[in-house]
Each structure stands twice: as structure tokens, then as C-alpha cells.
Amino acid sequence: MAQSRGAAPAGWEARILAQLEQREVRVATVAKVIQSYTRLAGKVGEFANHSRDAEARSREVQGEHERLLTSYGRNGGGVGAGGGRGMSLAQQRIADLERDIEGLKEERTLLYRTQGTNAQRLLDLSDKMRDTDERLRQQELEIMDAHEALRRSNAKIDDLRATLKEKDGTIQILQDEMSALQLEIVQIEDRGRRLQSENDDLVKRWMQKMNAEAEKINTVTEELELIKRKSAALSPRMGPAVFEDDQFFGAQPPLTGVSAQHGASLAPRNPVGKIDARMEEVHSIAISSSGELLAVGGQSTTVKVFDAETGEGVFSLTGCLKAVNHVEISTDNTMLLAASSDHTARIWRLDTGRHLKSLTGHIGSIMVAKFNHDASRVFTYSQDRTIKVWDTQRGLCIKTLFMESSCHDFTLLDSAGSRIATAHVNNAVRIWDTASGKRVREATLHKEQVMSVWASATGTRILTNSYDGTLKLVSTDTLDVITVMSAPGYRPSRNWARASLSPDERYAMAGSIDGRLFVWDVNSGDLVRTLDIHKSAVCDALWHPTGMRVYSAEKSRYILILH
């Protein structure tokens, strides 16, 4: 806004005022010098007049002295007492005149001396006055320049004031527009709140409807099971009902808990081999519990299986119509499961490569699919925000869990899959009971999205990996954090960023978006090793079941084998 009249002057005005004040001081000083010079000149004139008067008086005294001497000579020195008295008076007068002459001479000498001193002072004052005049001339020039600068500044100020006035008008217009927009925003916020309320109500009603439909499906499935059992009981001669591939699914080993124990795991050091997946992008890898086969899924519609020791291709599994987002091999190494963006999960036999089942029912891309320990159940998560539990043998959905927020990953916490842990985009980790479909507990463990979750062999601990650059070891009973792991420069990829535990659960491993592989000590949280070995983001990294080898997949088609 424009400066008010009573406000302090601007910087340039203050400088000009200071220069004018200094000029006034110097002019006053010169005026005093000129006055002193004038008084001195007057005194010199007075001394000159006084000197002339003294010289005239001296001449008069000398003339009178000469007249007296002449008179004294003519009278012959005088006779008698009268002449003697006249002689005495004349001599006395002459003596007085001589003293006056001497005094006048001394006074004249003093006047000459004073006149010389005054003349010298006058010369000095003249020099000083010339210097002062020169300085005054320079200052007058500076003042003229300052006046010119002041004139230009005033013109500039006038321009600025005009611009400021114009901008004030623009600001007023903008303020009016902003007020109108704020009013519109308030109205939009009100509409947004109403829409949010309506959306929440619709979501609630939709979830209730979906739960009701899921309950109906579960009821129908249970009734179908009951009918099959009654049919088998009523027809003993026909024997038990036989479904497609029963002989294969019935070959599962009994549930025994954790797989065979191995020795101490080793942190990887050096790459010793490389597998070319021959696909545009790699999304997920899985290794068989025997350590013999490595499955790779990615942007291709084909799942490729390699010899984990030699890296040679074994066979390719076809059937998916879009990209494969996740692959897994059953614990007994007989089946392979793939989650695809075509809304379907598929199961193949690993010994023959034959397609067994297609699990359909999701209305969004399936991002994760996992077997339980005996492969009797399959769990799938889709972008439709549901986790479905499937009967592997019949390929039927037997349970549907609805997620309140989008999920990146999940893991089974026991061999049957009765409890699962999910990793969410809203920074939360949730524990679910799959039988009831209810959430057991929830915690916000990270500052940003949780990208993956990995369960320990006993299911008592989970490893979470977040986009905030931290991994956390968490107790599944309380969701309390046990260990926090991080490293300078570690940043997981937003789309594919799975972390894993070593078979002995001593180490945690995860890949970064810049192609580096990080290994931490789980107990201390210390960084053990950083390997800069990939050319693109690391999407998945797994230990060999023996813990002596690591398979690390980068997004751009290659899987490195590390010892």
C-alpha cells in the first residue's frame, strides 16, 4: 500500500535530507569565517587610520619642536629670571614632545606588526575561503545531482504509486473472486460431506449385501457338502463320490506344521549366476520347498519354471489372459498357483504342467494368491478389496472377507490359514480370523503404505516392509514392534516390493528401487550388507530353503543367484 504522509521518509529521502543539513552546517561555518574576515578588515582599517593620525601628530610635534628651538635661538637663550623660566618651560615641553614621539613610534611599530599579522591572517582566511568556496561549489553540484535524482525518484514513485493503485484494484478483484470461491468451496465441502455420508452408507449397505451373499454361498456350499455325504451314505455300492483330479488332490501329505529344519542361513555376498526370465517385467518369484524349482511370473501371460540349481528352463505354464502378479508353489512341490490381472487364479500340476483349476469370482485383478500348508485351501486377494478362500479340490469359493481399505499383500499365520495378516495402503496392518471373516486386531505401524508382510515359520512374528523405508519385526499377538530395520538410501518400489526372512529367521532381506539389495540382522536391526547388483528395481528376493543361497529378481527380466 502507498506510504502515508506522517510515515518516516524512505532511505533516499533521508540521505538527501542529511546532505542538506550538512550543507547548512558548512554554510553557517563559512558565514562565520566571512564575518570574522569583515571584522578583521575593519580593525585593519582602524589601525591604518590610527597610524596615519599618529604620524600626523608626530609631524606636528616635530614641527612644534623645531619652532621652539628656533624661537630659543632668536632670543639668545633668554636673560634674567624671566628668560630662565622660559627656557625651562621650553625644554620641558620639548622633552614631553620627544616622549610622545617615541611613544608614537613604538605604537606605529606595534601597528605595523599587527598589520602584518592581520595581513597574514587575511591571506590565510582568503585561502581558506577559496577552499570553502570550492567545496561549496562541489556541494552545490552534488545538491543539483541530488535534486535531479530526487526528481527522477519522485517520478518513479509516482509510477509505482500508479502501479500500486492498479494492483490494489486487481487485489480487490481477486479478493472478491476468492470470497466467491471460498463460498463455493464451503458449498462443495457440504456437498462432499453429504456425498461421503451417502457413500459410507452405500458401502455399508454393499458390504452387508456382499456378506449376505457370501453367507448364502457358504450355506449352499455346506448344504452341498451335506448332500454329498448323504448321497455317499445312501449309495455304498457306488463308493465315495469322485471329482476331477481327486486322485491328485488326495495325495497331499498330512498337516505336520513347519517344513523340515535346515542349518544356519548365510547372508548373500556375491552373484554366482543369472537367469533370464525372457519377459518384459518380473513381478514375483517362488521356490519349491525342495529347492529344485524356481517359478517366475510377470508381465507375460506365461508362468515360467526353471531349474533352481542350473537356471535352465523346465517348462512354461500357459492359460492366463493377462499379466501374472504373484506365483506360489505348494509345500509338497506338486502344484503351482498364479494370480493374474484377468481376475482369475490358476492351478497347474508341476510334474506334468497340466492345468488343474481356474478360480473365478473376483471382479478385479488378483494381486496375491497363496496355498495353506496342505494345499487344501487357496487364499486370493483382489483389487475388488476382497480376500476369498477357495476349496482347492473343487475350485469353489467357501468364504469371502471384505477389506475396508486396499491391500498390497497378505500372509498366512498358521498352516491351516485360519488367521491371516494383511498389509494396507493406509499404513495399517490387520489380523483376520478367516472362519468368521472378522478383524481380530489392527495397528498403524508405518508412516506410509505397507508394501508387504511375511510370516515367521511359527506365525508368532511378521516382517512388514513399508514405503517409508523401514522394515519392522512385529508380534502377531499384540502387533507390538520388536525390531526396526532401515538403511540410508533404502526405498522400496511402490508396486512390487516384497521383503523376506531367512529360513532360520536370523536375517531379513529386501530390495530397493535403485537396484540395491539390503540384508539386516533381525535381532539387532543392524544392516549386515548392501549389494549393488541390479540395474533396475528389485521386486522380490527369497532364500533357498537351505539358507545357503538367495534368488533376487529385478523388474527388468533377470533373476540373480547369490551365495
Coordinates of C-alpha atoms in Angstrom, one line a residue:
M1 CA 0.0 0.0 0.0
A2 CA 1.1 3.6 -0.5
Q3 CA 3.1 5.3 2.3
S4 CA 1.2 7.7 4.5
R5 CA 2.3 11.3 4.9
G6 CA 3.2 11.0 8.5
A7 CA 5.4 8.0 8.0
A8 CA 9.2 8.1 8.2
P9 CA 10.9 9.1 4.9
A10 CA 12.3 6.5 2.7
G11 CA 16.0 5.7 2.6
W12 CA 16.9 8.0 -0.4
E13 CA 14.9 10.9 1.1
A14 CA 16.7 10.5 4.5
R15 CA 20.1 10.6 2.7
I16 CA 19.2 13.8 0.8
L17 CA 17.9 15.5 4.0
A18 CA 21.2 14.5 5.7
Q19 CA 23.2 16.1 2.9
L20 CA 21.2 19.3 3.0
E21 CA 21.7 19.5 6.8
Q22 CA 25.4 19.0 6.3
R23 CA 25.4 21.8 3.7
E24 CA 23.6 24.2 6.1
V25 CA 26.2 23.5 8.7
R26 CA 29.1 24.2 6.3
V27 CA 27.4 27.4 5.0
A28 CA 27.0 28.6 8.6
T29 CA 30.7 27.9 9.2
V30 CA 31.7 29.9 6.1
A31 CA 29.4 32.7 7.2
K32 CA 31.2 32.9 10.5
V33 CA 34.5 33.0 8.7
I34 CA 33.3 35.8 6.4
Q35 CA 32.1 37.8 9.5
S36 CA 35.4 37.3 11.1
Y37 CA 37.1 38.4 7.9
T38 CA 34.9 41.5 7.8
R39 CA 35.6 42.4 11.4
L40 CA 39.4 41.9 10.9
A41 CA 39.3 44.1 7.8
G42 CA 37.5 46.8 9.8
K43 CA 40.1 46.6 12.5
V44 CA 42.9 46.8 10.0
G45 CA 41.3 49.9 8.6
E46 CA 41.0 51.4 12.1
F47 CA 44.7 50.5 12.7
A48 CA 45.7 52.2 9.5
N49 CA 43.7 55.4 10.4
H50 CA 45.2 55.4 13.8
S51 CA 48.6 55.0 12.3
R52 CA 48.0 57.9 10.0
D53 CA 46.8 60.0 12.9
A54 CA 49.9 59.1 14.9
E55 CA 52.2 60.0 12.1
A56 CA 50.4 63.3 11.6
R57 CA 50.6 64.0 15.3
S58 CA 54.3 63.1 15.3
R59 CA 54.9 65.5 12.4
E60 CA 53.0 68.2 14.4
V61 CA 55.1 67.6 17.4
Q62 CA 58.4 67.7 15.4
G63 CA 57.3 71.0 13.8
E64 CA 56.5 72.5 17.2
H65 CA 59.8 71.2 18.5
E66 CA 61.6 72.9 15.7
R67 CA 59.7 76.1 16.2
L68 CA 60.6 76.1 19.9
L69 CA 64.3 75.6 19.1
T70 CA 64.2 78.3 16.5
S71 CA 62.5 80.7 19.0
Y72 CA 65.0 79.8 21.6
G73 CA 67.9 80.7 19.3
R74 CA 66.5 84.0 18.3
N75 CA 66.1 85.1 21.8
G76 CA 69.7 84.2 22.6
G77 CA 68.8 81.9 25.3
G78 CA 66.9 84.5 27.3
V79 CA 68.2 86.9 30.0
G80 CA 67.4 87.1 33.6
A81 CA 64.9 85.1 35.6
G82 CA 62.2 85.5 33.1
G83 CA 64.4 84.1 30.4
G84 CA 65.4 81.3 32.6
R85 CA 61.9 80.3 33.3
G86 CA 61.0 80.4 29.7
M87 CA 64.0 78.2 28.9
S88 CA 62.9 75.6 31.4
L89 CA 59.4 75.5 30.2
A90 CA 60.5 75.1 26.6
Q91 CA 62.9 72.3 27.5
Q92 CA 60.2 70.6 29.5
R93 CA 57.8 70.9 26.5
I94 CA 60.4 69.6 24.2
A95 CA 61.1 66.6 26.4
D96 CA 57.4 65.8 26.6
L97 CA 57.1 66.0 22.8
E98 CA 60.1 63.7 22.4
R99 CA 58.5 61.2 24.7
D100 CA 55.3 61.5 22.8
I101 CA 57.2 61.0 19.6
E102 CA 58.9 57.9 21.0
G103 CA 55.6 56.5 22.2
L104 CA 54.0 57.2 18.8
K105 CA 56.9 55.5 17.1
E106 CA 56.5 52.4 19.3
E107 CA 52.8 52.5 18.7
R108 CA 53.4 52.8 15.0
T109 CA 55.8 49.8 15.1
L110 CA 53.2 47.8 17.0
L111 CA 50.6 48.8 14.5
Y112 CA 52.9 47.8 11.6
R113 CA 53.5 44.4 13.4
T114 CA 49.7 44.0 14.0
Q115 CA 49.0 45.0 10.4
G116 CA 51.5 42.3 9.2
T117 CA 49.9 39.7 11.4
N118 CA 46.5 40.7 10.2
A119 CA 47.6 40.7 6.6
Q120 CA 48.9 37.1 7.1
R121 CA 45.7 36.0 8.7
L122 CA 43.8 37.7 6.0
L123 CA 45.8 35.7 3.4
D124 CA 45.1 32.5 5.3
L125 CA 41.4 33.3 5.6
S126 CA 41.4 34.1 1.8
D127 CA 42.9 30.7 1.1
K128 CA 40.5 29.0 3.4
M129 CA 37.6 30.9 1.9
R130 CA 38.7 29.9 -1.6
D131 CA 38.8 26.2 -0.4
T132 CA 35.4 26.7 1.2
D133 CA 34.0 28.3 -2.0
E134 CA 35.4 25.3 -4.0
R135 CA 33.8 22.9 -1.6
L136 CA 30.6 24.8 -1.7
R137 CA 30.6 24.7 -5.4
Q138 CA 31.2 20.9 -5.4
Q139 CA 28.4 20.6 -2.8
E140 CA 26.1 22.7 -4.9
L141 CA 26.8 20.4 -7.9
E142 CA 26.1 17.4 -5.7
I143 CA 22.9 19.0 -4.5
M144 CA 21.9 19.6 -8.1
D145 CA 22.6 16.0 -8.8
A146 CA 20.6 15.0 -5.7
H147 CA 17.8 17.2 -6.8
E148 CA 17.9 15.5 -10.2
A149 CA 17.9 12.1 -8.6
L150 CA 15.1 13.2 -6.3
R151 CA 13.1 14.4 -9.3
R152 CA 13.7 11.0 -11.0
S153 CA 12.9 9.2 -7.8
N154 CA 9.7 11.2 -7.4
A155 CA 8.7 10.3 -11.0
K156 CA 9.5 6.7 -10.3
I157 CA 7.4 6.9 -7.1
D158 CA 4.5 8.4 -9.0
D159 CA 4.8 5.5 -11.5
L160 CA 5.0 3.0 -8.6
R161 CA 2.0 4.6 -6.9
A162 CA 0.0 4.3 -10.1
T163 CA 1.1 0.7 -10.5
L164 CA 0.3 0.0 -6.8
K165 CA -3.1 1.6 -7.2
E166 CA -3.7 -0.6 -10.2
K167 CA -2.5 -3.7 -8.3
D168 CA -4.7 -2.7 -5.4
G169 CA -7.6 -2.7 -7.8
T170 CA -6.5 -6.2 -9.0
I171 CA -6.1 -7.4 -5.5
Q172 CA -9.6 -6.2 -4.6
I173 CA -10.9 -8.1 -7.6
L174 CA -9.0 -11.2 -6.6
Q175 CA -10.3 -10.9 -3.1
D176 CA -13.8 -10.7 -4.3
E177 CA -13.2 -13.7 -6.5
M178 CA -11.6 -15.6 -3.6
S179 CA -14.5 -14.8 -1.4
A180 CA -16.8 -16.2 -4.1
L181 CA -14.6 -19.2 -4.5
Q182 CA -14.5 -19.7 -0.7
L183 CA -18.2 -19.6 -0.6
E184 CA -18.3 -22.1 -3.4
I185 CA -15.7 -24.3 -1.6
V186 CA -17.9 -24.3 1.5
Q187 CA -20.8 -25.4 -0.6
I188 CA -18.7 -28.1 -2.3
E189 CA -17.4 -29.3 1.1
D190 CA -21.0 -29.5 2.3
R191 CA -21.9 -31.5 -0.8
G192 CA -18.8 -33.6 -0.3
R193 CA -19.7 -34.4 3.2
R194 CA -23.2 -35.3 2.1
L195 CA -21.8 -37.5 -0.7
Q196 CA -19.3 -39.0 1.7
S197 CA -22.1 -39.8 4.1
E198 CA -24.1 -41.3 1.3
N199 CA -21.0 -43.2 0.0
D200 CA -20.3 -44.6 3.5
D201 CA -24.0 -45.7 3.7
L202 CA -23.8 -47.2 0.3
V203 CA -20.5 -49.0 1.1
K204 CA -22.0 -50.2 4.4
R205 CA -25.1 -51.5 2.5
W206 CA -22.9 -53.0 -0.2
M207 CA -20.8 -54.8 2.4
Q208 CA -23.9 -56.0 4.2
K209 CA -25.3 -57.3 0.9
M210 CA -22.0 -58.9 -0.1
N211 CA -21.7 -60.5 3.3
A212 CA -25.2 -61.8 3.0
E213 CA -24.4 -63.2 -0.4
A214 CA -21.2 -64.7 0.9
E215 CA -23.2 -66.3 3.8
K216 CA -25.7 -67.6 1.2
I217 CA -22.8 -69.1 -0.8
N218 CA -21.3 -70.6 2.4
T219 CA -24.7 -72.0 3.3
V220 CA -25.2 -73.5 -0.2
T221 CA -21.7 -75.0 0.0
E222 CA -22.4 -76.5 3.4
E223 CA -25.7 -77.9 2.1
L224 CA -23.9 -79.3 -1.0
E225 CA -21.4 -81.0 1.3
L226 CA -24.2 -82.4 3.4
I227 CA -26.0 -83.7 0.2
K228 CA -22.7 -85.3 -1.0
R229 CA -22.2 -87.0 2.3
K230 CA -25.8 -88.3 2.4
S231 CA -25.5 -89.5 -1.2
A232 CA -22.3 -91.4 -0.3
A233 CA -24.1 -92.9 2.7
L234 CA -27.2 -93.9 0.7
S235 CA -25.1 -95.4 -2.1
P236 CA -22.4 -97.6 -0.5
R237 CA -22.1 -99.8 -3.5
M238 CA -21.1 -96.8 -5.7
G239 CA -18.3 -95.9 -3.3
P240 CA -17.4 -92.3 -2.4
A241 CA -18.0 -89.5 -4.9
V242 CA -15.1 -88.9 -7.1
F243 CA -14.4 -85.4 -8.5
E244 CA -11.9 -84.3 -11.2
D245 CA -8.3 -84.9 -10.1
D246 CA -9.4 -86.3 -6.7
Q247 CA -6.5 -88.7 -7.0
F248 CA -4.1 -85.8 -7.3
F249 CA -5.6 -83.6 -4.5
G250 CA -6.0 -86.5 -2.2
A251 CA -2.3 -87.1 -2.4
Q252 CA -1.5 -84.2 0.0
P253 CA 0.6 -85.2 3.0
P254 CA -0.9 -84.8 6.4
L255 CA -0.5 -81.4 8.1
T256 CA 2.6 -81.5 10.2
G257 CA 3.3 -77.8 10.8
V258 CA 6.7 -76.3 9.8
S259 CA 8.7 -77.7 7.0
A260 CA 12.0 -79.6 7.6
Q261 CA 14.6 -77.6 9.5
H262 CA 17.9 -76.6 8.0
G263 CA 21.2 -75.3 9.2
A264 CA 22.1 -71.6 9.8
S265 CA 21.3 -69.3 6.9
L266 CA 24.0 -67.1 5.4
A267 CA 23.8 -63.5 4.3
P268 CA 24.4 -63.3 0.5
R269 CA 27.7 -61.9 -0.7
N270 CA 28.3 -62.4 -4.5
P271 CA 26.2 -63.2 -7.5
V272 CA 27.1 -66.6 -9.0
G273 CA 24.5 -66.9 -11.7
K274 CA 21.8 -65.2 -13.6
I275 CA 18.5 -66.4 -15.0
D276 CA 16.9 -64.7 -18.0
A277 CA 13.1 -64.8 -17.4
R278 CA 12.6 -63.7 -21.0
M279 CA 9.6 -61.4 -20.2
E280 CA 9.2 -57.7 -20.2
E281 CA 8.8 -57.4 -16.5
V282 CA 9.2 -59.7 -13.5
H283 CA 6.6 -59.4 -10.7
S284 CA 7.1 -62.4 -8.5
I285 CA 9.2 -65.5 -7.9
A286 CA 8.7 -68.6 -5.9
I287 CA 11.0 -71.5 -5.0
S288 CA 9.9 -75.0 -4.2
S289 CA 10.4 -76.4 -0.6
S290 CA 12.8 -78.9 -2.1
G291 CA 14.8 -76.1 -3.6
E292 CA 14.8 -77.7 -7.1
L293 CA 12.4 -75.5 -9.0
L294 CA 12.0 -71.7 -9.4
A295 CA 8.8 -70.2 -10.7
V296 CA 8.6 -66.7 -12.3
G297 CA 5.6 -64.6 -13.0
G298 CA 5.4 -61.2 -14.6
Q299 CA 4.1 -59.1 -17.4
S300 CA 3.9 -62.1 -19.7
T301 CA 0.8 -64.3 -19.6
T302 CA 3.0 -67.3 -19.2
V303 CA 4.4 -68.7 -15.9
K304 CA 7.9 -69.9 -16.4
V305 CA 9.6 -72.7 -14.3
F306 CA 13.4 -73.0 -14.1
D307 CA 15.8 -75.5 -12.5
A308 CA 16.9 -73.6 -9.4
E309 CA 20.4 -75.1 -9.5
T310 CA 21.3 -74.6 -13.1
G311 CA 18.9 -71.8 -14.1
E312 CA 17.8 -73.8 -17.2
G313 CA 14.1 -73.6 -18.2
V314 CA 12.0 -76.6 -17.3
F315 CA 8.6 -75.7 -18.9
S316 CA 6.2 -72.8 -19.3
L317 CA 2.6 -72.8 -18.0
T318 CA 0.0 -71.1 -20.1
G319 CA -3.6 -70.2 -19.6
C320 CA -3.5 -66.7 -18.1
L321 CA -5.0 -64.0 -20.3
K322 CA -3.2 -61.0 -18.7
A323 CA -0.1 -60.4 -16.6
V324 CA 0.8 -62.7 -13.7
N325 CA 1.1 -60.7 -10.4
H326 CA 2.1 -63.5 -8.0
V327 CA 3.2 -67.1 -8.0
E328 CA 3.5 -69.8 -5.3
I329 CA 4.4 -73.5 -5.2
S330 CA 2.6 -75.8 -2.8
T331 CA 4.6 -77.2 0.2
D332 CA 4.6 -80.7 -1.3
N333 CA 6.0 -79.3 -4.6
T334 CA 3.1 -80.8 -6.6
M335 CA 1.2 -77.7 -7.6
L336 CA 1.8 -74.1 -8.8
L337 CA -0.6 -71.3 -8.1
A338 CA -0.7 -68.0 -10.1
A339 CA -2.6 -64.8 -9.5
S340 CA -3.5 -62.9 -12.7
S341 CA -4.8 -59.5 -13.7
D342 CA -7.6 -61.3 -15.7
H343 CA -9.5 -61.7 -12.4
T344 CA -8.6 -65.4 -12.2
A345 CA -6.2 -67.6 -10.1
R346 CA -5.0 -70.8 -11.8
I347 CA -3.5 -74.0 -10.5
W348 CA -1.2 -76.3 -12.5
R349 CA 0.4 -79.7 -11.8
L350 CA 4.2 -79.3 -11.6
D351 CA 5.0 -82.8 -12.6
T352 CA 3.1 -82.6 -15.9
G353 CA 2.4 -78.9 -16.4
R354 CA -1.3 -79.7 -16.8
H355 CA -3.8 -77.0 -15.9
L356 CA -6.0 -78.2 -13.0
K357 CA -8.3 -75.4 -11.8
S358 CA -9.3 -71.8 -12.6
L359 CA -10.6 -69.9 -9.6
T360 CA -13.0 -67.3 -10.8
G361 CA -15.3 -64.9 -8.8
H362 CA -13.3 -61.8 -8.3
I363 CA -14.3 -58.6 -10.2
G364 CA -10.8 -57.1 -10.1
S365 CA -7.2 -58.0 -10.8
I366 CA -5.9 -60.7 -8.4
M367 CA -2.7 -59.4 -6.8
V368 CA -1.8 -62.2 -4.4
A369 CA -2.6 -65.9 -4.2
K370 CA -1.4 -68.5 -1.6
F371 CA -1.8 -72.1 -0.6
N372 CA -2.3 -73.2 3.0
H373 CA 0.2 -75.8 4.2
D374 CA -1.5 -78.9 2.9
A375 CA -2.8 -77.0 -0.3
S376 CA -6.4 -77.9 0.6
R377 CA -7.2 -74.2 0.6
V378 CA -6.3 -71.3 -1.7
F379 CA -6.4 -67.6 -0.5
T380 CA -6.6 -64.8 -3.0
Y381 CA -6.7 -61.0 -2.7
S382 CA -8.1 -58.9 -5.5
Q383 CA -8.3 -55.2 -6.2
D384 CA -12.0 -55.5 -5.6
R385 CA -11.0 -55.3 -1.9
T386 CA -11.9 -58.9 -1.1
I387 CA -10.0 -61.9 0.1
K388 CA -11.6 -65.2 -1.0
V389 CA -10.9 -68.6 0.5
W390 CA -11.2 -71.5 -2.0
D391 CA -11.6 -75.2 -1.8
T392 CA -8.7 -76.3 -3.9
Q393 CA -10.2 -79.7 -4.8
R394 CA -13.5 -78.4 -6.1
G395 CA -12.4 -74.9 -7.1
L396 CA -15.3 -73.3 -5.1
C397 CA -15.2 -70.1 -3.0
I398 CA -16.1 -71.1 0.5
K399 CA -15.5 -67.7 2.3
T400 CA -15.2 -64.0 1.3
L401 CA -13.6 -61.4 3.5
F402 CA -14.2 -57.7 2.8
M403 CA -11.3 -55.3 3.3
E404 CA -12.1 -51.7 4.4
S405 CA -9.0 -50.4 2.5
S406 CA -6.9 -51.5 -0.4
C407 CA -4.3 -54.2 0.4
H408 CA -0.8 -54.8 -1.0
D409 CA -0.1 -58.2 0.4
F410 CA -1.2 -60.8 3.0
T411 CA 0.4 -63.8 4.7
L412 CA -1.0 -66.9 6.5
L413 CA -0.2 -67.1 10.2
D414 CA -0.8 -70.8 10.6
S415 CA -0.7 -73.9 8.5
A416 CA -4.5 -74.1 8.0
G417 CA -4.9 -70.4 7.2
S418 CA -7.3 -69.7 10.0
R419 CA -5.6 -66.4 10.7
I420 CA -4.0 -64.1 8.1
A421 CA -2.2 -60.7 8.3
T422 CA -2.8 -58.1 5.7
A423 CA -0.7 -55.0 4.6
H424 CA -2.7 -51.9 3.6
V425 CA -2.2 -48.7 1.7
N426 CA -3.4 -46.7 4.7
N427 CA -0.2 -47.7 6.6
A428 CA -2.1 -50.3 8.7
V429 CA -1.5 -54.0 9.4
R430 CA -4.6 -56.1 10.3
I431 CA -5.0 -59.6 11.6
W432 CA -8.1 -61.5 10.5
D433 CA -10.0 -64.6 11.5
T434 CA -10.8 -66.3 8.2
A435 CA -13.5 -68.6 9.7
S436 CA -15.6 -65.7 10.9
G437 CA -14.4 -63.1 8.5
K438 CA -13.8 -60.7 11.4
R439 CA -10.9 -58.4 12.0
V440 CA -9.1 -59.5 15.2
R441 CA -6.7 -56.6 15.7
E442 CA -5.2 -53.6 13.8
A443 CA -2.3 -51.3 14.2
T444 CA -0.8 -48.4 12.2
L445 CA 2.9 -49.4 12.2
H446 CA 4.4 -47.2 9.5
K447 CA 4.2 -43.6 8.2
E448 CA 3.5 -44.7 4.6
Q449 CA 2.0 -47.6 2.8
V450 CA 2.8 -51.1 3.9
M451 CA 4.1 -52.9 0.8
S452 CA 4.5 -56.5 2.0
V453 CA 4.1 -58.8 5.0
W454 CA 5.9 -62.1 5.7
A455 CA 5.1 -64.6 8.5
S456 CA 7.7 -66.5 10.5
A457 CA 7.5 -70.3 10.4
T458 CA 5.6 -70.3 13.7
G459 CA 3.3 -67.4 12.8
T460 CA 4.1 -65.6 16.0
R461 CA 6.0 -62.8 14.2
I462 CA 5.6 -61.0 10.9
L463 CA 8.0 -58.9 8.9
T464 CA 6.5 -55.7 7.4
N465 CA 8.0 -53.6 4.6
S466 CA 6.9 -50.0 4.1
Y467 CA 7.3 -47.3 1.5
D468 CA 8.6 -45.1 4.3
G469 CA 11.9 -47.0 4.0
T470 CA 11.6 -49.2 7.1
L471 CA 11.2 -52.9 7.9
K472 CA 9.6 -53.9 11.2
L473 CA 9.5 -57.2 13.0
V474 CA 6.2 -57.4 14.8
S475 CA 4.5 -59.7 17.3
T476 CA 1.2 -61.1 15.8
D477 CA -0.3 -61.5 19.3
T478 CA -0.1 -57.8 20.2
L479 CA 1.2 -56.1 17.0
D480 CA 3.9 -54.6 19.1
V481 CA 7.1 -53.7 17.2
I482 CA 10.1 -55.9 18.2
T483 CA 12.8 -54.6 15.8
V484 CA 13.0 -51.7 13.4
M485 CA 15.3 -52.0 10.3
S486 CA 16.3 -49.2 8.0
A487 CA 19.3 -48.1 5.9
P488 CA 20.5 -45.0 4.1
G489 CA 19.2 -45.0 0.5
Y490 CA 16.7 -47.8 1.0
R491 CA 13.4 -47.1 -0.7
P492 CA 11.2 -49.9 -1.9
S493 CA 9.4 -49.9 -5.2
R494 CA 5.8 -48.8 -4.8
N495 CA 4.3 -51.6 -7.0
W496 CA 6.5 -54.6 -6.2
A497 CA 8.5 -54.7 -3.0
R498 CA 8.4 -57.9 -1.1
A499 CA 10.7 -58.5 1.9
S500 CA 11.5 -61.9 3.3
L501 CA 13.0 -63.7 6.3
S502 CA 15.8 -66.3 6.1
P503 CA 14.8 -69.9 6.9
D504 CA 16.4 -69.7 10.3
E505 CA 14.8 -66.2 10.8
R506 CA 18.1 -64.7 11.5
Y507 CA 18.2 -62.2 8.6
A508 CA 15.7 -60.0 6.8
M509 CA 16.2 -59.1 3.1
A510 CA 14.6 -56.5 0.8
G511 CA 15.4 -54.8 -2.5
S512 CA 15.4 -51.1 -3.2
I513 CA 14.0 -49.1 -6.2
D514 CA 17.6 -48.2 -7.2
G515 CA 18.6 -51.9 -7.7
R516 CA 20.4 -52.5 -4.4
L517 CA 19.8 -55.5 -2.1
F518 CA 19.8 -54.9 1.7
V519 CA 20.3 -57.5 4.3
W520 CA 19.7 -56.9 8.1
D521 CA 20.2 -58.8 11.3
V522 CA 16.7 -59.4 12.6
N523 CA 17.6 -59.5 16.3
S524 CA 19.7 -56.3 16.4
G525 CA 18.2 -54.4 13.5
D526 CA 21.7 -53.7 12.2
L527 CA 22.4 -53.5 8.5
V528 CA 24.6 -56.5 7.6
R529 CA 25.3 -55.9 3.9
T530 CA 24.3 -53.9 0.9
L531 CA 24.7 -55.3 -2.6
D532 CA 24.6 -53.0 -5.6
I533 CA 24.0 -55.7 -8.2
H534 CA 20.8 -54.9 -10.1
K535 CA 20.2 -52.5 -12.9
S536 CA 16.5 -51.8 -12.1
A537 CA 14.2 -52.0 -9.1
V538 CA 14.2 -55.2 -7.0
C539 CA 10.7 -56.7 -6.9
D540 CA 11.3 -59.9 -5.0
A541 CA 14.1 -61.7 -3.1
L542 CA 13.9 -65.2 -1.5
W543 CA 16.3 -67.5 0.3
H544 CA 16.8 -71.1 -0.8
P545 CA 15.2 -73.5 1.7
T546 CA 18.7 -74.5 2.9
G547 CA 19.5 -70.8 3.7
M548 CA 22.8 -71.1 1.7
R549 CA 21.6 -69.3 -1.4
V550 CA 19.5 -66.3 -2.4
Y551 CA 17.4 -65.6 -5.5
S552 CA 16.9 -61.9 -6.2
A553 CA 14.6 -60.7 -9.0
E554 CA 14.8 -57.3 -10.7
K555 CA 11.9 -55.8 -12.5
S556 CA 13.6 -55.9 -15.9
R557 CA 13.5 -59.7 -16.5
Y558 CA 16.6 -61.0 -14.7
I559 CA 16.9 -63.1 -11.5
L560 CA 20.3 -63.3 -9.9
I561 CA 21.6 -66.3 -7.9
L562 CA 23.7 -65.2 -4.9
H563 CA 25.9 -67.2 -2.5

